CSV table of C-alpha atoms and ligand atoms in Angstrom, one decimal:
chain,number,residue,atom,x,y,z
A,1,MET,CA,-1.3,-23.4,10.8
A,2,LYS,CA,-1.0,-19.7,11.7
A,3,ARG,CA,0.9,-19.5,14.9
A,4,ILE,CA,0.6,-16.2,16.7
A,5,LEU,CA,2.4,-14.9,19.8
A,6,VAL,CA,0.2,-13.1,22.3
A,7,LEU,CA,2.2,-11.1,24.8
A,8,GLU,CA,0.0,-9.5,27.4
A,9,ASP,CA,0.5,-9.4,31.1
A,10,GLU,CA,-3.2,-8.9,32.1
A,11,ASP,CA,-4.6,-12.4,32.3
A,12,SER,CA,-8.2,-11.4,31.5
A,13,ILE,CA,-7.2,-9.6,28.3
A,14,ARG,CA,-4.8,-12.3,27.2
A,15,SER,CA,-7.4,-15.1,27.7
A,16,PHE,CA,-9.9,-13.1,25.8
A,17,VAL,CA,-7.6,-12.6,22.9
A,18,VAL,CA,-6.4,-16.2,22.9
A,19,ILE,CA,-9.9,-17.6,22.9
A,20,ASN,CA,-11.0,-15.4,20.1
A,21,LEU,CA,-7.9,-16.1,18.0
A,22,ARG,CA,-8.4,-19.8,18.4
A,23,ARG,CA,-12.0,-19.4,17.4
A,24,ALA,CA,-10.8,-17.6,14.3
A,25,GLY,CA,-8.5,-20.5,13.3
A,26,PHE,CA,-5.2,-19.2,14.7
A,27,GLU,CA,-2.8,-21.1,17.0
A,28,PRO,CA,-1.9,-18.7,19.8
A,29,VAL,CA,1.2,-19.0,21.9
A,30,GLU,CA,0.9,-17.1,25.2
A,31,ALA,CA,3.4,-15.0,27.1
A,32,SER,CA,2.9,-12.8,30.1
A,33,THR,CA,6.3,-11.2,30.3
A,34,GLY,CA,8.7,-9.8,27.7
A,35,ALA,CA,11.3,-12.4,28.6
A,36,MET,CA,8.8,-15.2,28.1
A,37,ALA,CA,7.8,-13.7,24.8
A,38,LEU,CA,11.4,-13.7,23.6
A,39,GLU,CA,11.8,-17.4,24.7
A,40,LYS,CA,8.6,-18.4,22.9
A,41,ILE,CA,9.8,-16.7,19.7
A,42,LYS,CA,12.9,-18.9,19.8
A,43,GLU,CA,10.9,-22.0,20.7
A,44,TYR,CA,8.4,-21.6,17.9
A,45,PRO,CA,10.2,-20.4,14.7
A,46,ASP,CA,7.0,-20.7,12.7
A,47,ILE,CA,5.3,-17.8,14.6
A,48,GLY,CA,4.1,-15.6,11.8
A,49,VAL,CA,2.7,-12.7,13.8
A,50,ALA,CA,3.4,-11.3,17.3
A,51,LEU,CA,0.9,-9.2,19.3
A,52,LEU,CA,2.8,-7.2,21.8
A,53,ASP,CA,1.4,-5.3,24.8
A,54,VAL,CA,3.4,-2.2,25.6
A,55,MET,CA,3.1,-1.9,29.4
A,56,LEU,CA,4.7,-5.0,30.9
A,57,PRO,CA,6.2,-5.9,34.3
A,58,ASP,CA,9.7,-6.5,32.9
A,59,ILE,CA,10.9,-5.2,29.5
A,60,ASP,CA,8.6,-2.7,27.7
A,61,GLY,CA,6.8,-4.0,24.6
A,62,PHE,CA,8.7,-1.7,22.3
A,63,GLU,CA,12.0,-3.2,23.4
A,64,VAL,CA,10.6,-6.7,22.9
A,65,CYS,CA,9.5,-5.6,19.4
A,66,ARG,CA,13.1,-4.2,18.7
A,67,ARG,CA,14.7,-7.5,19.8
A,68,ILE,CA,12.3,-9.7,17.8
A,69,ARG,CA,12.8,-7.5,14.8
A,70,ALA,CA,16.6,-7.6,15.1
A,71,ALA,CA,16.5,-11.4,14.9
A,72,ASP,CA,13.7,-11.8,12.3
A,73,SER,CA,12.8,-9.3,9.6
A,74,LYS,CA,9.9,-11.3,8.3
A,75,ILE,CA,7.7,-11.7,11.3
A,76,GLY,CA,4.6,-9.5,11.5
A,77,ILE,CA,4.3,-7.4,14.6
A,78,ILE,CA,1.2,-5.6,16.0
A,79,MET,CA,1.5,-3.5,19.1
A,80,LEU,CA,-1.3,-3.4,21.6
A,81,THR,CA,-1.3,0.1,22.9
A,82,ALA,CA,-3.3,1.2,25.9
A,83,LYS,CA,-3.3,4.9,25.0
A,84,SER,CA,-4.1,6.3,21.6
A,85,LEU,CA,-1.4,8.8,22.0
A,86,GLU,CA,0.3,9.6,18.8
A,87,MET,CA,3.7,9.2,20.5
A,88,ASP,CA,2.9,5.6,21.4
A,89,LYS,CA,2.2,4.8,17.7
A,90,LEU,CA,5.3,6.6,16.5
A,91,THR,CA,7.5,4.8,18.9
A,92,GLY,CA,5.9,1.5,18.0
A,93,LEU,CA,6.4,1.8,14.3
A,94,SER,CA,9.9,3.1,14.6
A,95,SER,CA,10.8,0.1,16.8
A,96,GLY,CA,9.9,-2.1,13.9
A,97,ALA,CA,6.2,-2.8,14.5
A,98,ASP,CA,4.0,-3.2,11.4
A,99,ASP,CA,0.8,-2.1,12.9
A,100,TYR,CA,-0.8,-1.1,16.2
A,101,VAL,CA,-4.2,-1.7,17.8
A,102,THR,CA,-5.5,0.6,20.5
A,103,LYS,CA,-7.1,-0.8,23.6
A,104,PRO,CA,-10.0,-1.4,24.1
A,105,PHE,CA,-10.2,-3.2,20.7
A,106,SER,CA,-12.9,-5.6,19.4
A,107,THR,CA,-12.1,-9.1,18.3
A,108,ALA,CA,-13.3,-8.3,14.8
A,109,GLU,CA,-10.9,-5.3,14.6
A,110,LEU,CA,-8.0,-7.4,15.9
A,111,THR,CA,-8.5,-10.4,13.6
A,112,ALA,CA,-9.0,-8.0,10.6
A,113,ARG,CA,-5.6,-6.4,11.3
A,114,ILE,CA,-4.0,-9.8,11.7
A,115,ASP,CA,-5.5,-11.1,8.5
A,116,ALA,CA,-4.3,-8.0,6.6
A,117,LEU,CA,-0.8,-8.5,8.0
A,118,TYR,CA,-0.7,-12.2,7.0
A,119,ARG,CA,-1.7,-11.2,3.5
A,120,ARG,CA,1.1,-8.6,3.3
A,121,ILE,CA,3.6,-11.1,4.7
A,122,SER,CA,2.7,-13.9,2.2
A,123,ALA,CA,2.6,-11.4,-0.7
A,124,SER,CA,6.1,-10.2,0.1
A,125,ALA,CA,7.3,-13.9,0.5
A,126,GLU,CA,6.0,-14.7,-2.9
A,127,GLU,CA,7.7,-11.6,-4.3
A,128,ALA,CA,11.0,-12.7,-2.9
A,129,GLU,CA,10.6,-16.2,-4.4
A,130,GLU,CA,9.8,-14.7,-7.8
A,131,ASP,CA,13.3,-13.2,-7.7
A,132,GLU,CA,14.8,-16.7,-8.1
A,133,LEU,CA,14.4,-19.4,-10.7
A,134,ARG,CA,15.5,-22.7,-9.2
A,135,GLN,CA,16.0,-25.8,-11.3
A,136,GLY,CA,18.3,-28.8,-10.6
A,137,PRO,CA,21.6,-27.4,-9.4
A,138,PHE,CA,20.9,-24.0,-10.9
A,139,VAL,CA,19.6,-20.9,-9.2
A,140,LEU,CA,19.1,-17.7,-11.3
A,141,ASN,CA,18.6,-14.6,-9.2
A,142,THR,CA,16.7,-12.2,-11.5
A,143,ARG,CA,17.3,-9.3,-9.1
A,144,ASN,CA,21.1,-9.2,-9.2
A,145,ARG,CA,21.3,-11.3,-12.4
A,146,VAL,CA,23.6,-13.9,-10.8
A,147,LEU,CA,23.6,-17.6,-11.8
A,148,THR,CA,24.9,-20.2,-9.5
A,149,LYS,CA,25.4,-23.9,-10.2
A,150,SER,CA,25.6,-26.1,-7.0
A,151,GLY,CA,26.3,-22.9,-5.1
A,152,GLU,CA,29.2,-21.9,-7.3
A,153,ARG,CA,28.8,-18.6,-9.3
A,154,VAL,CA,28.8,-18.9,-13.0
A,155,LYS,CA,29.9,-15.6,-14.7
A,156,LEU,CA,27.6,-14.7,-17.6
A,157,THR,CA,27.5,-12.0,-20.2
A,158,GLN,CA,24.3,-10.0,-20.5
A,159,ILE,CA,23.2,-12.1,-23.5
A,160,GLU,CA,24.0,-15.3,-21.7
A,161,TYR,CA,22.0,-14.2,-18.7
A,162,SER,CA,19.0,-13.4,-20.9
A,163,LEU,CA,19.3,-16.8,-22.6
A,164,MET,CA,19.4,-18.6,-19.2
A,165,LYS,CA,16.4,-16.6,-18.0
A,166,LEU,CA,14.5,-17.5,-21.1
A,167,PHE,CA,15.4,-21.2,-20.9
A,168,MET,CA,14.7,-21.5,-17.2
A,169,SER,CA,11.4,-19.8,-17.6
A,170,ASN,CA,10.5,-22.3,-20.3
A,171,ALA,CA,11.8,-25.6,-18.8
A,172,GLY,CA,10.9,-28.6,-20.9
A,173,LYS,CA,9.7,-26.6,-23.8
A,174,ALA,CA,11.4,-26.6,-27.2
A,175,LEU,CA,12.2,-23.1,-28.3
A,176,SER,CA,12.8,-22.3,-31.9
A,177,ARG,CA,15.9,-20.2,-33.0
A,178,SER,CA,13.7,-17.4,-34.2
A,179,GLU,CA,11.7,-17.4,-30.9
A,180,ILE,CA,15.0,-17.2,-28.9
A,181,LEU,CA,16.3,-14.5,-31.2
A,182,THR,CA,13.2,-12.4,-30.8
A,183,GLU,CA,13.1,-12.9,-27.0
A,184,VAL,CA,16.8,-12.2,-26.3
A,185,TRP,CA,18.0,-10.0,-29.1
A,186,GLY,CA,14.7,-8.2,-29.7
A,187,LYS,CA,12.2,-8.0,-32.5
A,188,ASP,CA,14.0,-5.3,-34.5
A,189,SER,CA,17.4,-6.9,-34.2
A,190,ASP,CA,19.4,-7.6,-37.3
A,191,ALA,CA,21.1,-10.5,-35.6
A,192,GLU,CA,21.0,-13.8,-37.5
A,193,GLU,CA,19.8,-17.1,-36.1
A,194,LYS,CA,23.4,-18.3,-36.1
A,195,VAL,CA,24.2,-16.0,-33.2
A,196,VAL,CA,21.9,-18.1,-31.1
A,197,ASP,CA,24.0,-21.2,-31.8
A,198,VAL,CA,27.2,-19.3,-31.0
A,199,ASN,CA,25.8,-18.1,-27.6
A,200,VAL,CA,24.3,-21.5,-26.7
A,201,ARG,CA,27.7,-23.1,-27.4
A,202,ARG,CA,29.4,-20.6,-25.1
A,203,LEU,CA,26.7,-21.0,-22.4
A,204,ARG,CA,27.1,-24.8,-22.6
A,205,ILE,CA,30.8,-24.5,-21.9
A,206,LYS,CA,30.0,-22.6,-18.7
A,207,ILE,CA,27.1,-24.7,-17.4
A,208,GLU,CA,27.5,-28.3,-18.8
A,209,GLU,CA,29.8,-30.9,-17.3
A,210,ASP,CA,30.6,-32.0,-20.9
A,211,PRO,CA,29.6,-29.3,-23.4
A,212,THR,CA,29.9,-31.8,-26.3
A,213,MET,CA,27.3,-34.0,-24.5
A,214,PRO,CA,24.9,-31.4,-23.1
A,215,ILE,CA,22.3,-32.6,-20.7
A,216,TYR,CA,20.7,-29.3,-19.5
A,217,LEU,CA,20.7,-27.4,-22.8
A,218,SER,CA,19.8,-29.8,-25.5
A,219,THR,CA,19.5,-29.3,-29.2
A,220,VAL,CA,16.2,-29.9,-30.9
A,221,TRP,CA,17.4,-30.8,-34.4
A,222,GLY,CA,16.2,-28.5,-37.2
A,223,PHE,CA,14.4,-26.3,-34.7
A,224,GLY,CA,16.2,-24.9,-31.8
A,225,TYR,CA,16.9,-25.7,-28.1
A,226,GLN,CA,15.3,-27.0,-25.0
A,227,TRP,CA,16.1,-26.6,-21.3
A,228,ASN,CA,15.9,-29.7,-19.2
A,229,ALA,CA,16.6,-29.3,-15.5
B,1,CA,CA1,0.0,-4.5,30.2
């Protein structure tokens, strides 16, 4: 369900927007003042996009935008501006709005902008998720190269980090020593397969409860290793 906040003090415009959003499959939440909008944002944490009118009886729309943005960096914000003055647009975008629509606008234009914003929001959410590999008690952040186990940081060397990333990206799959060597040390490396064993042993000491009875990083006899988490 795509919940959208519609902040607009003019009843006729708000009803028009709300009816059309509902028809387009959205779930609008209405507000006629800035204060009410801020309350609704708290009340419905799943609001994905906010449409904010600028001229309001209490707080101006840009201020509402700033306050929403200060509390939530992920929500999409579209300003509904009455004038097409460049100044309005600039103020809107610098207050943290993602887009603006100039009144009078058509339903088609508004929903197109909302759809585009939703696509951008979900794309960046996926990007953020791709920065992390989560398995069992382990979270590997590939942006800052940090591994945690049950929330506790596990300090890794660069090679150990690369091993963890390879294993966690291939959970449940037996990886041969030569495959691991190529992936972590590189194709042209002179390293021997034994170096894989040495590093796996060191990694086990850091991540296993009992390194002699590994449960996450198991040996596949005569072949290589497998990650199970
Ligand atoms: Ca207004």
